[in-house]
CSV table of C-alpha atoms and ligand atoms in Angstrom, one decimal:
chain,number,residue,atom,x,y,z
A,23,MET,CA,11.0,-8.5,24.4
A,24,PRO,CA,11.3,-6.9,21.0
A,25,SER,CA,8.5,-6.1,18.7
A,26,VAL,CA,8.3,-7.1,15.0
A,27,TYR,CA,6.5,-5.7,12.0
A,28,ILE,CA,6.1,-7.9,8.9
A,29,LYS,CA,5.0,-6.5,5.6
A,30,THR,CA,3.9,-9.0,3.0
A,31,TYR,CA,3.9,-8.6,-0.7
A,32,GLY,CA,2.3,-11.1,-3.2
A,33,CYS,CA,0.2,-14.1,-2.9
A,34,GLN,CA,-1.8,-16.0,-0.2
A,35,MET,CA,1.2,-18.4,0.2
A,36,ASN,CA,3.3,-15.4,1.2
A,37,GLU,CA,0.6,-14.2,3.7
A,38,ARG,CA,0.6,-17.7,5.1
A,39,ASP,CA,4.4,-17.7,5.5
A,40,SER,CA,4.3,-14.4,7.2
A,41,GLU,CA,1.8,-15.7,9.6
A,42,GLN,CA,4.0,-18.7,10.4
A,43,VAL,CA,7.0,-16.3,11.2
A,44,ALA,CA,4.7,-14.0,13.3
A,45,SER,CA,3.2,-16.9,15.2
A,46,GLN,CA,6.7,-18.4,16.1
A,47,LEU,CA,7.9,-14.9,17.2
A,48,VAL,CA,4.8,-14.4,19.3
A,49,ALA,CA,5.3,-17.8,20.9
A,50,LYS,CA,8.8,-16.6,21.9
A,51,GLY,CA,7.4,-13.5,23.5
A,52,TYR,CA,7.8,-10.9,20.7
A,53,SER,CA,4.9,-8.5,20.2
A,54,LEU,CA,3.5,-7.5,16.9
A,55,ALA,CA,4.1,-3.8,16.2
A,56,PRO,CA,1.2,-1.9,14.7
A,57,SER,CA,3.5,-0.1,12.3
A,58,GLU,CA,7.1,-0.2,11.1
A,59,ALA,CA,7.8,3.1,13.0
A,60,MET,CA,7.2,1.2,16.3
A,61,ALA,CA,9.1,-2.0,15.5
A,62,ASP,CA,12.5,-3.3,16.7
A,63,VAL,CA,12.5,-5.8,13.8
A,64,ILE,CA,11.1,-5.0,10.3
A,65,LEU,CA,10.8,-7.9,7.9
A,66,LEU,CA,9.6,-7.6,4.3
A,67,ASN,CA,8.2,-10.9,2.9
A,68,THR,CA,8.7,-10.5,-0.8
A,69,CYS,CA,7.3,-11.5,-4.1
A,70,SER,CA,9.2,-12.1,-7.4
A,71,VAL,CA,6.4,-13.0,-9.8
A,72,ARG,CA,6.7,-9.7,-11.6
A,73,ASP,CA,9.4,-7.1,-11.6
A,74,ALA,CA,7.1,-4.4,-10.2
A,75,ALA,CA,6.6,-6.5,-7.0
A,76,GLU,CA,10.4,-6.7,-6.5
A,77,GLN,CA,10.9,-3.0,-7.1
A,78,LYS,CA,8.2,-2.2,-4.6
A,79,ALA,CA,9.9,-4.2,-1.8
A,80,LEU,CA,13.4,-2.8,-2.8
A,81,ASN,CA,12.1,0.8,-2.7
A,82,LYS,CA,10.3,0.1,0.6
A,83,MET,CA,13.5,-1.3,2.2
A,84,GLU,CA,15.5,1.6,0.9
A,85,ASN,CA,13.1,4.1,2.5
A,86,ILE,CA,13.0,2.1,5.8
A,87,ALA,CA,16.8,1.9,5.9
A,88,ALA,CA,17.2,5.6,5.3
A,89,GLU,CA,14.7,6.4,8.0
A,90,THR,CA,15.7,3.9,10.7
A,91,ARG,CA,19.5,4.2,10.3
A,92,ARG,CA,19.2,7.9,11.2
A,93,SER,CA,16.9,7.7,14.2
A,94,ARG,CA,17.0,4.1,15.4
A,95,PRO,CA,20.2,2.4,14.2
A,96,ASP,CA,19.6,-0.8,16.2
A,97,VAL,CA,16.4,-1.8,14.3
A,98,VAL,CA,16.9,-5.1,12.6
A,99,LEU,CA,16.0,-5.2,8.9
A,100,GLY,CA,15.3,-8.4,6.9
A,101,PHE,CA,14.1,-9.7,3.6
A,102,MET,CA,12.3,-13.0,3.5
A,103,GLY,CA,10.6,-15.1,0.8
A,104,CYS,CA,10.8,-15.3,-2.9
A,105,MET,CA,13.0,-12.3,-3.7
A,106,ALA,CA,15.2,-13.2,-0.8
A,107,GLN,CA,15.5,-16.7,-2.3
A,108,SER,CA,16.2,-15.5,-5.9
A,109,ARG,CA,18.6,-12.7,-5.0
A,110,GLY,CA,20.3,-13.9,-1.8
A,111,ARG,CA,23.4,-12.0,-0.8
A,112,GLU,CA,23.0,-9.6,-3.7
A,113,LEU,CA,20.4,-7.9,-1.6
A,114,ILE,CA,22.9,-7.0,1.1
A,115,ASP,CA,25.4,-5.8,-1.5
A,116,ARG,CA,22.8,-3.5,-2.8
A,117,LEU,CA,21.3,-2.5,0.6
A,118,PRO,CA,24.1,-2.8,3.2
A,119,ASP,CA,21.7,-1.9,6.0
A,120,VAL,CA,19.9,-5.2,5.7
A,121,ASP,CA,20.8,-7.7,8.4
A,122,LEU,CA,18.9,-10.8,7.4
A,123,VAL,CA,18.0,-12.6,4.2
A,124,ILE,CA,15.8,-15.7,4.6
A,125,GLY,CA,14.8,-17.9,1.7
A,126,THR,CA,11.6,-19.8,1.1
A,127,GLN,CA,12.7,-23.0,2.9
A,128,LYS,CA,14.0,-21.2,6.0
A,129,PHE,CA,11.1,-19.2,7.4
A,130,HIS,CA,11.0,-21.3,10.6
A,131,HIS,CA,14.6,-20.3,11.4
A,132,ALA,CA,13.7,-16.6,11.6
A,133,PRO,CA,13.3,-16.6,15.4
A,134,ASP,CA,16.8,-18.1,16.0
A,135,TYR,CA,18.4,-15.9,13.5
A,136,LEU,CA,16.8,-12.8,15.0
A,137,ASP,CA,18.0,-14.0,18.5
A,138,ASP,CA,21.5,-14.2,17.2
A,139,ILE,CA,21.5,-10.8,15.6
A,140,LEU,CA,19.7,-9.1,18.5
A,141,ALA,CA,22.2,-10.6,21.0
A,142,GLY,CA,25.1,-9.5,18.8
A,143,ARG,CA,26.3,-13.0,18.3
A,144,ARG,CA,26.1,-12.7,14.5
A,145,LYS,CA,26.1,-9.6,12.4
A,146,ARG,CA,24.5,-10.6,9.1
A,147,ILE,CA,22.8,-13.8,8.1
A,148,VAL,CA,21.9,-15.0,4.6
A,149,ASP,CA,20.2,-18.4,4.4
A,150,VAL,CA,18.7,-19.4,1.1
A,151,ALA,CA,19.7,-23.1,1.2
A,152,GLU,CA,17.3,-26.0,0.5
A,153,GLU,CA,16.0,-27.9,3.5
A,154,ALA,CA,14.5,-31.3,3.4
A,155,GLY,CA,11.0,-31.3,5.0
A,156,SER,CA,10.6,-27.5,5.0
A,157,GLN,CA,7.1,-28.0,3.4
A,158,SER,CA,6.0,-29.3,6.8
A,159,THR,CA,7.2,-26.2,8.8
A,160,ILE,CA,4.4,-23.9,7.7
A,161,ARG,CA,1.8,-25.1,10.2
A,162,ASP,CA,1.3,-22.6,13.1
A,163,HIS,CA,-1.4,-20.0,13.2
A,164,LEU,CA,-2.0,-16.7,14.7
A,165,LEU,CA,-5.7,-17.0,15.5
A,166,ASN,CA,-6.3,-13.6,17.1
A,167,GLY,CA,-3.8,-11.4,15.5
A,168,ASN,CA,-5.9,-8.3,15.6
A,169,GLY,CA,-7.8,-9.1,18.8
A,170,HIS,CA,-10.5,-11.1,17.0
A,171,LYS,CA,-10.8,-14.8,16.4
A,172,ALA,CA,-10.1,-15.8,12.9
A,173,VAL,CA,-13.0,-17.2,10.9
A,174,SER,CA,-11.1,-18.3,7.8
A,175,ALA,CA,-7.6,-19.7,7.7
A,176,PHE,CA,-5.0,-20.6,5.0
A,177,VAL,CA,-3.4,-24.0,5.2
A,178,SER,CA,-0.3,-24.7,3.3
A,179,ILE,CA,-0.4,-28.2,1.8
A,180,MET,CA,2.7,-28.3,-0.4
A,181,GLN,CA,5.6,-26.2,-1.6
A,182,GLY,CA,7.2,-25.7,-5.0
A,183,CYS,CA,6.3,-26.4,-8.6
A,184,ASN,CA,7.7,-28.7,-11.3
A,185,GLN,CA,5.7,-27.4,-14.2
A,186,TYR,CA,8.3,-24.9,-15.5
A,187,CYS,CA,6.0,-22.6,-17.4
A,188,THR,CA,8.4,-20.5,-19.5
A,189,PHE,CA,7.3,-17.2,-18.0
A,190,CYS,CA,7.3,-18.2,-14.4
A,191,ILE,CA,10.0,-17.8,-11.7
A,192,VAL,CA,8.2,-19.9,-9.1
A,193,PRO,CA,10.2,-23.2,-9.7
A,194,TYR,CA,13.3,-21.2,-8.9
A,195,THR,CA,12.0,-19.3,-5.9
A,196,ARG,CA,9.9,-22.1,-4.3
A,197,GLY,CA,11.8,-25.1,-5.5
A,198,ALA,CA,10.6,-28.6,-6.5
A,199,GLU,CA,7.2,-29.9,-5.5
A,200,ARG,CA,7.1,-31.3,-2.0
A,201,SER,CA,3.8,-32.3,-0.3
A,202,ARG,CA,2.9,-32.6,3.4
A,203,PRO,CA,1.2,-35.9,4.5
A,204,ILE,CA,-2.6,-35.9,4.6
A,205,GLU,CA,-2.6,-36.7,8.3
A,206,ASP,CA,-0.6,-33.6,9.2
A,207,ILE,CA,-2.8,-31.3,7.2
A,208,VAL,CA,-6.0,-32.9,8.7
A,209,ALA,CA,-4.5,-32.5,12.2
A,210,GLU,CA,-3.8,-28.8,11.5
A,211,CYS,CA,-7.4,-28.2,10.1
A,212,ARG,CA,-8.9,-30.1,13.0
A,213,GLU,CA,-7.1,-27.8,15.4
A,214,LEU,CA,-8.2,-24.8,13.5
A,215,ALA,CA,-11.9,-26.0,13.6
A,216,ALA,CA,-11.6,-26.6,17.4
A,217,ARG,CA,-10.5,-23.0,17.7
A,218,GLY,CA,-13.5,-21.7,15.9
A,219,VAL,CA,-12.3,-21.5,12.3
A,220,LYS,CA,-15.2,-22.2,9.9
A,221,GLU,CA,-13.4,-22.1,6.5
A,222,VAL,CA,-10.0,-23.3,5.3
A,223,THR,CA,-8.3,-22.5,2.0
A,224,LEU,CA,-5.8,-25.1,1.1
A,225,LEU,CA,-2.8,-23.5,-0.5
A,226,GLY,CA,-0.1,-24.6,-2.9
A,227,GLN,CA,1.6,-23.3,-6.0
A,228,ILE,CA,0.1,-26.2,-8.0
A,229,VAL,CA,-2.4,-28.0,-5.8
A,230,THR,CA,-3.5,-30.4,-8.6
A,231,SER,CA,0.0,-31.9,-8.2
A,232,TYR,CA,-0.4,-32.4,-4.5
A,233,GLY,CA,1.0,-35.7,-3.3
A,234,LYS,CA,1.6,-37.1,-6.8
A,235,ARG,CA,4.9,-38.7,-5.9
A,236,GLU,CA,4.4,-39.1,-2.1
A,237,ILE,CA,0.8,-40.5,-2.0
A,238,GLY,CA,-0.4,-41.3,-5.6
A,239,MET,CA,-3.8,-42.3,-6.9
A,240,LYS,CA,-6.2,-44.5,-4.9
A,241,ASP,CA,-9.5,-45.9,-6.2
A,242,GLY,CA,-9.2,-43.5,-9.2
A,243,LYS,CA,-8.8,-40.5,-7.0
A,244,SER,CA,-5.8,-38.2,-7.1
A,245,ALA,CA,-4.0,-37.5,-3.8
A,246,PHE,CA,-5.5,-34.0,-3.8
A,247,VAL,CA,-9.0,-35.4,-3.9
A,248,GLN,CA,-8.1,-37.8,-1.2
A,249,LEU,CA,-7.0,-34.8,0.9
A,250,LEU,CA,-10.2,-32.9,0.2
A,251,GLU,CA,-12.2,-35.9,1.3
A,252,ALA,CA,-10.2,-36.2,4.6
A,253,VAL,CA,-10.6,-32.5,5.4
A,254,HIS,CA,-14.3,-32.7,4.5
A,255,GLU,CA,-14.7,-35.1,7.4
A,256,ILE,CA,-13.7,-32.6,10.1
A,257,ASP,CA,-16.6,-31.5,12.3
A,258,GLY,CA,-17.1,-27.8,12.8
A,259,LEU,CA,-15.4,-26.9,9.5
A,260,GLU,CA,-18.1,-25.6,7.2
A,261,ARG,CA,-16.3,-24.5,4.0
A,262,ILE,CA,-13.3,-25.7,2.0
A,263,ARG,CA,-11.6,-23.7,-0.7
A,264,PHE,CA,-8.2,-24.2,-2.5
A,265,THR,CA,-5.8,-22.3,-4.7
A,266,SER,CA,-4.3,-22.7,-7.2
A,267,PRO,CA,-5.0,-25.7,-9.4
A,268,HIS,CA,-3.4,-26.1,-12.9
A,269,PRO,CA,-5.7,-27.1,-15.8
A,270,LYS,CA,-3.3,-29.9,-16.8
A,271,GLY,CA,-3.9,-31.8,-13.6
A,272,TYR,CA,-7.6,-30.9,-13.3
A,273,GLY,CA,-9.1,-34.4,-13.5
A,274,ASP,CA,-12.8,-35.5,-13.5
A,275,ASP,CA,-12.2,-36.7,-9.9
A,276,LEU,CA,-11.7,-33.1,-8.9
A,277,VAL,CA,-14.7,-31.9,-10.9
A,278,GLN,CA,-16.8,-34.7,-9.2
A,279,ALA,CA,-15.5,-33.7,-5.8
A,280,TYR,CA,-17.6,-30.5,-6.1
A,281,SER,CA,-20.8,-32.6,-6.4
A,282,ARG,CA,-19.9,-35.1,-3.7
A,283,LEU,CA,-18.5,-32.8,-1.0
A,284,PRO,CA,-20.9,-30.1,0.1
A,285,LYS,CA,-18.4,-28.2,2.1
A,286,LEU,CA,-16.3,-27.7,-1.0
A,287,VAL,CA,-17.9,-24.4,-2.0
A,288,GLU,CA,-18.8,-23.7,-5.6
A,289,SER,CA,-15.8,-21.5,-6.5
A,290,ALA,CA,-12.9,-22.3,-8.8
A,291,HIS,CA,-9.9,-20.1,-9.6
A,292,ILE,CA,-8.1,-21.7,-12.5
A,293,PRO,CA,-5.3,-19.8,-14.2
A,294,VAL,CA,-5.6,-20.0,-18.0
A,295,GLN,CA,-2.9,-17.4,-19.0
A,296,SER,CA,-4.0,-17.3,-22.7
A,297,GLY,CA,-6.7,-18.2,-25.1
A,298,SER,CA,-4.3,-19.0,-27.9
A,299,ASP,CA,-3.1,-22.5,-28.3
A,300,ARG,CA,0.1,-21.2,-29.9
A,301,MET,CA,0.8,-19.1,-26.8
A,302,LEU,CA,-0.2,-21.9,-24.4
A,303,LYS,CA,2.4,-24.1,-26.1
A,304,ALA,CA,5.1,-21.4,-26.0
A,305,MET,CA,4.3,-20.9,-22.3
A,306,HIS,CA,4.7,-24.7,-21.7
A,307,ARG,CA,1.3,-24.9,-20.1
A,308,GLY,CA,0.5,-28.5,-21.2
A,309,TYR,CA,-3.2,-28.0,-22.2
A,310,THR,CA,-5.2,-26.5,-25.0
A,311,ARG,CA,-7.9,-23.9,-24.9
A,312,LYS,CA,-10.5,-26.6,-25.7
A,313,ARG,CA,-9.4,-28.6,-22.7
A,314,PHE,CA,-9.6,-25.6,-20.4
A,315,VAL,CA,-13.1,-24.7,-21.7
A,316,SER,CA,-14.2,-28.3,-21.1
A,317,ILE,CA,-13.1,-28.2,-17.5
A,318,ILE,CA,-15.2,-25.0,-16.9
A,319,GLU,CA,-18.2,-26.5,-18.7
A,320,LYS,CA,-18.0,-29.6,-16.5
A,321,LEU,CA,-17.7,-27.6,-13.4
A,322,ARG,CA,-20.8,-25.5,-14.3
A,323,GLU,CA,-22.7,-28.7,-15.1
A,324,VAL,CA,-21.9,-30.0,-11.6
A,325,ASN,CA,-23.1,-26.6,-10.2
A,326,PRO,CA,-24.5,-23.8,-12.4
A,327,ARG,CA,-23.7,-21.3,-9.6
A,328,MET,CA,-19.9,-22.1,-9.8
A,329,GLY,CA,-17.9,-18.9,-9.5
A,330,VAL,CA,-15.1,-19.1,-12.0
A,331,THR,CA,-12.0,-16.8,-11.9
A,332,THR,CA,-8.7,-16.9,-13.7
A,333,ASP,CA,-5.3,-15.3,-14.3
A,334,ILE,CA,-4.3,-14.1,-17.8
A,335,ILE,CA,-1.0,-12.8,-19.1
A,336,VAL,CA,-1.0,-10.3,-21.9
A,337,GLY,CA,2.1,-9.5,-24.1
A,338,PHE,CA,3.9,-12.8,-23.7
A,339,PRO,CA,6.9,-12.7,-26.2
A,340,GLY,CA,5.7,-13.3,-29.7
A,341,GLU,CA,2.0,-12.8,-28.9
A,342,ALA,CA,0.4,-11.5,-32.1
A,343,GLU,CA,-2.8,-9.5,-32.3
A,344,ALA,CA,-4.5,-12.7,-33.5
A,345,ASP,CA,-3.3,-14.5,-30.4
A,346,PHE,CA,-4.6,-11.7,-28.2
A,347,GLU,CA,-7.9,-11.8,-29.9
A,348,GLU,CA,-8.1,-15.5,-29.0
A,349,THR,CA,-7.7,-14.5,-25.4
A,350,LEU,CA,-10.5,-11.9,-25.8
A,351,SER,CA,-12.7,-14.6,-27.3
A,352,LEU,CA,-11.9,-17.0,-24.6
A,353,ALA,CA,-12.9,-14.4,-22.0
A,354,ARG,CA,-16.3,-14.1,-23.8
A,355,GLU,CA,-16.7,-17.8,-24.1
A,356,ALA,CA,-15.7,-18.7,-20.5
A,357,GLN,CA,-17.7,-15.8,-18.9
A,358,PHE,CA,-15.4,-15.4,-15.9
A,359,ASP,CA,-16.8,-13.9,-12.8
A,360,ASN,CA,-13.5,-12.1,-12.6
A,361,ALA,CA,-10.1,-12.4,-14.1
A,362,PHE,CA,-6.7,-11.0,-12.9
A,363,ILE,CA,-4.8,-9.6,-15.9
A,364,PHE,CA,-1.0,-9.3,-15.9
A,365,LYS,CA,1.4,-7.6,-18.3
A,366,TYR,CA,4.2,-10.1,-19.2
A,367,SER,CA,7.2,-9.3,-17.1
A,368,PRO,CA,10.6,-10.9,-18.0
A,369,ARG,CA,11.9,-12.9,-15.0
A,370,ARG,CA,15.5,-14.0,-14.4
A,371,ASP,CA,16.4,-17.6,-15.2
A,372,THR,CA,13.1,-18.1,-17.1
A,373,PRO,CA,13.2,-19.2,-20.8
A,374,ALA,CA,10.7,-16.6,-22.0
A,375,ALA,CA,12.9,-13.8,-20.8
A,376,ILE,CA,15.4,-14.5,-23.5
A,377,LEU,CA,12.9,-15.2,-26.3
A,378,PRO,CA,13.6,-12.8,-29.3
A,379,ASP,CA,10.2,-11.3,-29.8
A,380,GLN,CA,9.7,-9.3,-26.6
A,381,LEU,CA,6.7,-6.9,-27.1
A,382,PRO,CA,6.9,-3.1,-26.4
A,383,GLN,CA,5.3,-1.8,-23.3
A,384,GLU,CA,2.7,0.2,-25.3
A,385,ILE,CA,1.3,-3.1,-26.7
A,386,LYS,CA,1.2,-4.7,-23.3
A,387,GLU,CA,-0.6,-1.6,-21.9
A,388,GLU,CA,-3.1,-1.5,-24.8
A,389,ARG,CA,-4.0,-5.2,-24.6
A,390,ASN,CA,-4.2,-5.0,-20.8
A,391,ALA,CA,-6.7,-2.1,-21.1
A,392,ARG,CA,-8.8,-3.9,-23.8
A,393,LEU,CA,-9.0,-7.1,-21.9
A,394,LEU,CA,-9.7,-5.4,-18.6
A,395,GLN,CA,-12.6,-3.6,-20.2
A,396,LEU,CA,-14.1,-6.9,-21.4
A,397,VAL,CA,-13.5,-8.7,-18.1
A,398,ASN,CA,-15.1,-5.8,-16.2
A,399,GLU,CA,-18.2,-5.8,-18.5
A,400,ILE,CA,-18.7,-9.6,-18.1
A,401,GLY,CA,-18.0,-9.4,-14.3
A,402,ALA,CA,-20.5,-6.5,-13.9
A,403,ARG,CA,-23.2,-8.5,-15.7
A,404,LYS,CA,-22.5,-11.5,-13.5
A,405,TYR,CA,-22.6,-9.5,-10.3
A,406,ARG,CA,-25.8,-7.7,-11.4
A,407,ALA,CA,-27.4,-11.1,-12.0
A,408,CYS,CA,-27.0,-11.8,-8.3
A,409,VAL,CA,-29.3,-8.8,-7.4
A,410,GLY,CA,-32.5,-10.2,-6.0
A,411,GLN,CA,-31.0,-13.5,-5.0
A,412,ARG,CA,-30.7,-14.9,-1.6
A,413,VAL,CA,-27.1,-16.1,-1.0
A,414,GLN,CA,-25.2,-17.8,1.8
A,415,ILE,CA,-22.3,-15.9,3.2
A,416,LEU,CA,-19.7,-16.5,5.9
A,417,ALA,CA,-19.4,-13.2,7.8
A,418,GLU,CA,-15.7,-12.4,8.2
A,419,GLY,CA,-15.5,-9.0,9.9
A,420,PRO,CA,-15.7,-5.3,9.1
A,421,SER,CA,-15.6,-4.2,5.5
A,422,ARG,CA,-12.2,-2.9,4.6
A,423,LYS,CA,-13.5,0.1,2.7
A,424,ASN,CA,-16.2,0.9,5.2
A,425,PRO,CA,-15.4,-0.5,8.7
A,426,ALA,CA,-18.9,0.6,10.0
A,427,ARG,CA,-20.3,-2.2,7.8
A,428,MET,CA,-19.6,-6.0,7.8
A,429,MET,CA,-18.4,-8.2,5.0
A,430,GLY,CA,-18.6,-11.8,4.1
A,431,ARG,CA,-18.1,-14.0,1.1
A,432,THR,CA,-20.6,-16.0,-0.9
A,433,ARG,CA,-19.9,-19.7,-1.5
A,434,SER,CA,-18.9,-18.6,-5.1
A,435,ASN,CA,-16.3,-16.2,-3.5
A,436,LYS,CA,-18.1,-12.9,-4.1
A,437,ILE,CA,-17.7,-10.2,-1.4
A,438,VAL,CA,-21.0,-9.1,0.2
A,439,VAL,CA,-21.1,-5.9,2.3
A,440,PHE,CA,-24.0,-5.7,4.8
A,441,ASP,CA,-25.2,-3.8,7.9
A,442,GLY,CA,-24.2,-6.0,10.7
A,443,SER,CA,-22.2,-6.1,13.9
A,444,GLU,CA,-19.5,-8.1,15.6
A,445,ARG,CA,-22.0,-10.7,16.6
A,446,HIS,CA,-22.3,-11.8,13.0
A,447,ARG,CA,-18.6,-12.6,12.8
A,448,GLY,CA,-18.1,-16.3,12.0
A,449,GLN,CA,-21.7,-16.9,11.2
A,450,ILE,CA,-22.9,-18.6,8.1
A,451,MET,CA,-26.0,-16.6,7.2
A,452,ASP,CA,-28.3,-15.9,4.3
A,453,VAL,CA,-28.5,-12.4,2.8
A,454,ASN,CA,-30.7,-10.9,0.2
A,455,VAL,CA,-28.6,-9.2,-2.5
A,456,THR,CA,-30.0,-5.7,-3.1
A,457,ARG,CA,-27.3,-4.0,-5.2
A,458,ALA,CA,-24.1,-4.8,-7.2
A,459,GLY,CA,-21.1,-2.5,-7.3
A,460,SER,CA,-17.7,-3.1,-8.9
A,461,PHE,CA,-16.9,-6.7,-7.9
A,462,THR,CA,-18.8,-6.2,-4.7
A,463,LEU,CA,-22.4,-7.1,-3.7
A,464,TYR,CA,-24.5,-5.3,-1.1
A,465,GLY,CA,-27.2,-7.2,0.8
A,466,ASP,CA,-29.5,-7.3,3.8
A,467,PRO,CA,-29.4,-10.2,6.2
A,468,ALA,CA,-32.5,-12.4,5.6
A,469,ILE,CA,-34.8,-12.5,8.5
A,470,ILE,CA,-35.5,-16.1,9.3
A,471,ASN,CA,-39.2,-16.8,9.9
A,472,LEU,CA,-39.4,-19.3,12.7
A,473,ASP,CA,-43.1,-20.2,12.6
B,510,LIG,N1,4.8,-11.9,-16.0
B,510,LIG,C1,3.5,-11.5,-15.8
B,510,LIG,N2,2.6,-12.3,-15.0
B,510,LIG,C2,3.1,-13.4,-14.5
B,510,LIG,N3,2.5,-14.3,-13.7
B,510,LIG,C3,3.4,-15.3,-13.4
B,510,LIG,N4,4.6,-15.0,-14.0
B,510,LIG,C4,4.4,-13.8,-14.7
B,510,LIG,C5,5.2,-13.0,-15.5
B,510,LIG,N5,6.5,-13.4,-15.7
B,510,LIG,C6,1.1,-14.3,-13.4
B,510,LIG,C7,0.3,-15.5,-13.9
B,510,LIG,C8,0.1,-16.3,-12.6
B,510,LIG,C9,-0.1,-15.1,-11.6
B,510,LIG,C10,0.0,-15.5,-10.2
B,510,LIG,O1,0.9,-14.2,-12.0
B,510,LIG,O2,-0.9,-15.1,-14.5
B,510,LIG,O3,-1.1,-17.1,-12.6
């Protein structure tokens, strides 16, 4: 049977989609190649959120095509995911060595399409159509992809987004909001727990809109909170996370869920994008700075240890120095544990791309650097404040930077590196934090005194 190598760009949703394709291929008898040089099939699962992500995948495919077409002309090359969806056939016109283009509603057809191409029945396949029910096809897991049992798993609960922020390509690449039923998601999580998974991260482009149409409110609780409650019931599951919510749909029921559901760990990633109400309006975000700050205040009231992170865009069209200063002041006010900063990148089909007042690259760079410095200072202070504390972590496996050591995450989503071994993998354990590095903590496992 052939071997496949899948390279993933972009967000957790993309990682999850790649896992779906890989697990279906493994179920069919394919092996997972350790590198593209060893693979019979090379798939790039792409991201369109910024131009740089698209360029990376395009350059990569160009290099792969140049390399494989010389030495191994039978290797099958494919694009999947967001850029495949937004560019479709254009990708083959540009890179004629590409055999397969699979959009975001068609991942589950990858095995059949590869069969057809490998058997010579079809030469090229482009499928970027919509498919009813495709949100329910991302449900299979590869639980020992690298020879170890997974401790933490992503679970896709919905697809698409109806918010249409003016900078954002997601509604065009992922389509309209479609949610899976609560029972299906619970069954998937239960199966994961039975196979040893301790933590799930519920994924969607806008999870606060989960089940709005399909399920609706019940007893004053949104469909998303009903889902959290149902997943919380699962024995063996110890931790629940989710990403990403939207401030507009962040109701008090969700804030309260953090106090009622102990498995819902005290970590909140809430994209704010800007601290200026004028920019938030131009971005079509649907909330004010004041409303965002009040959500964070409420979350910290529920649990003062809440880890709060965000996404921020600098250099949106028309952003004046005064608007940017509002973003700086928001970062000071909100005291984020970390913030991911992005330079505005015009995206095809989005309203902001054709706004008149596009900012020069130098201004984007300069604002990015200023905000990054502030975010790093605040983050460093927050991480230093953990030194001397005892924190609970879930040990995930070897540290990526130093595989001789192990890593885990605190409930508030901070990485902790510690001296440990494989026997710690999957354990919920206490560690004493001894040192803080750049967005990393170092700690010693706490010895439990049993007398
Ligand atoms: N330019 C720059 N950053 C963007 N993001 C989304 N669209 C764009 C864009 N056109 C950022 C947002 C989002 C994160 C995933 O990517 O901050 O929250």
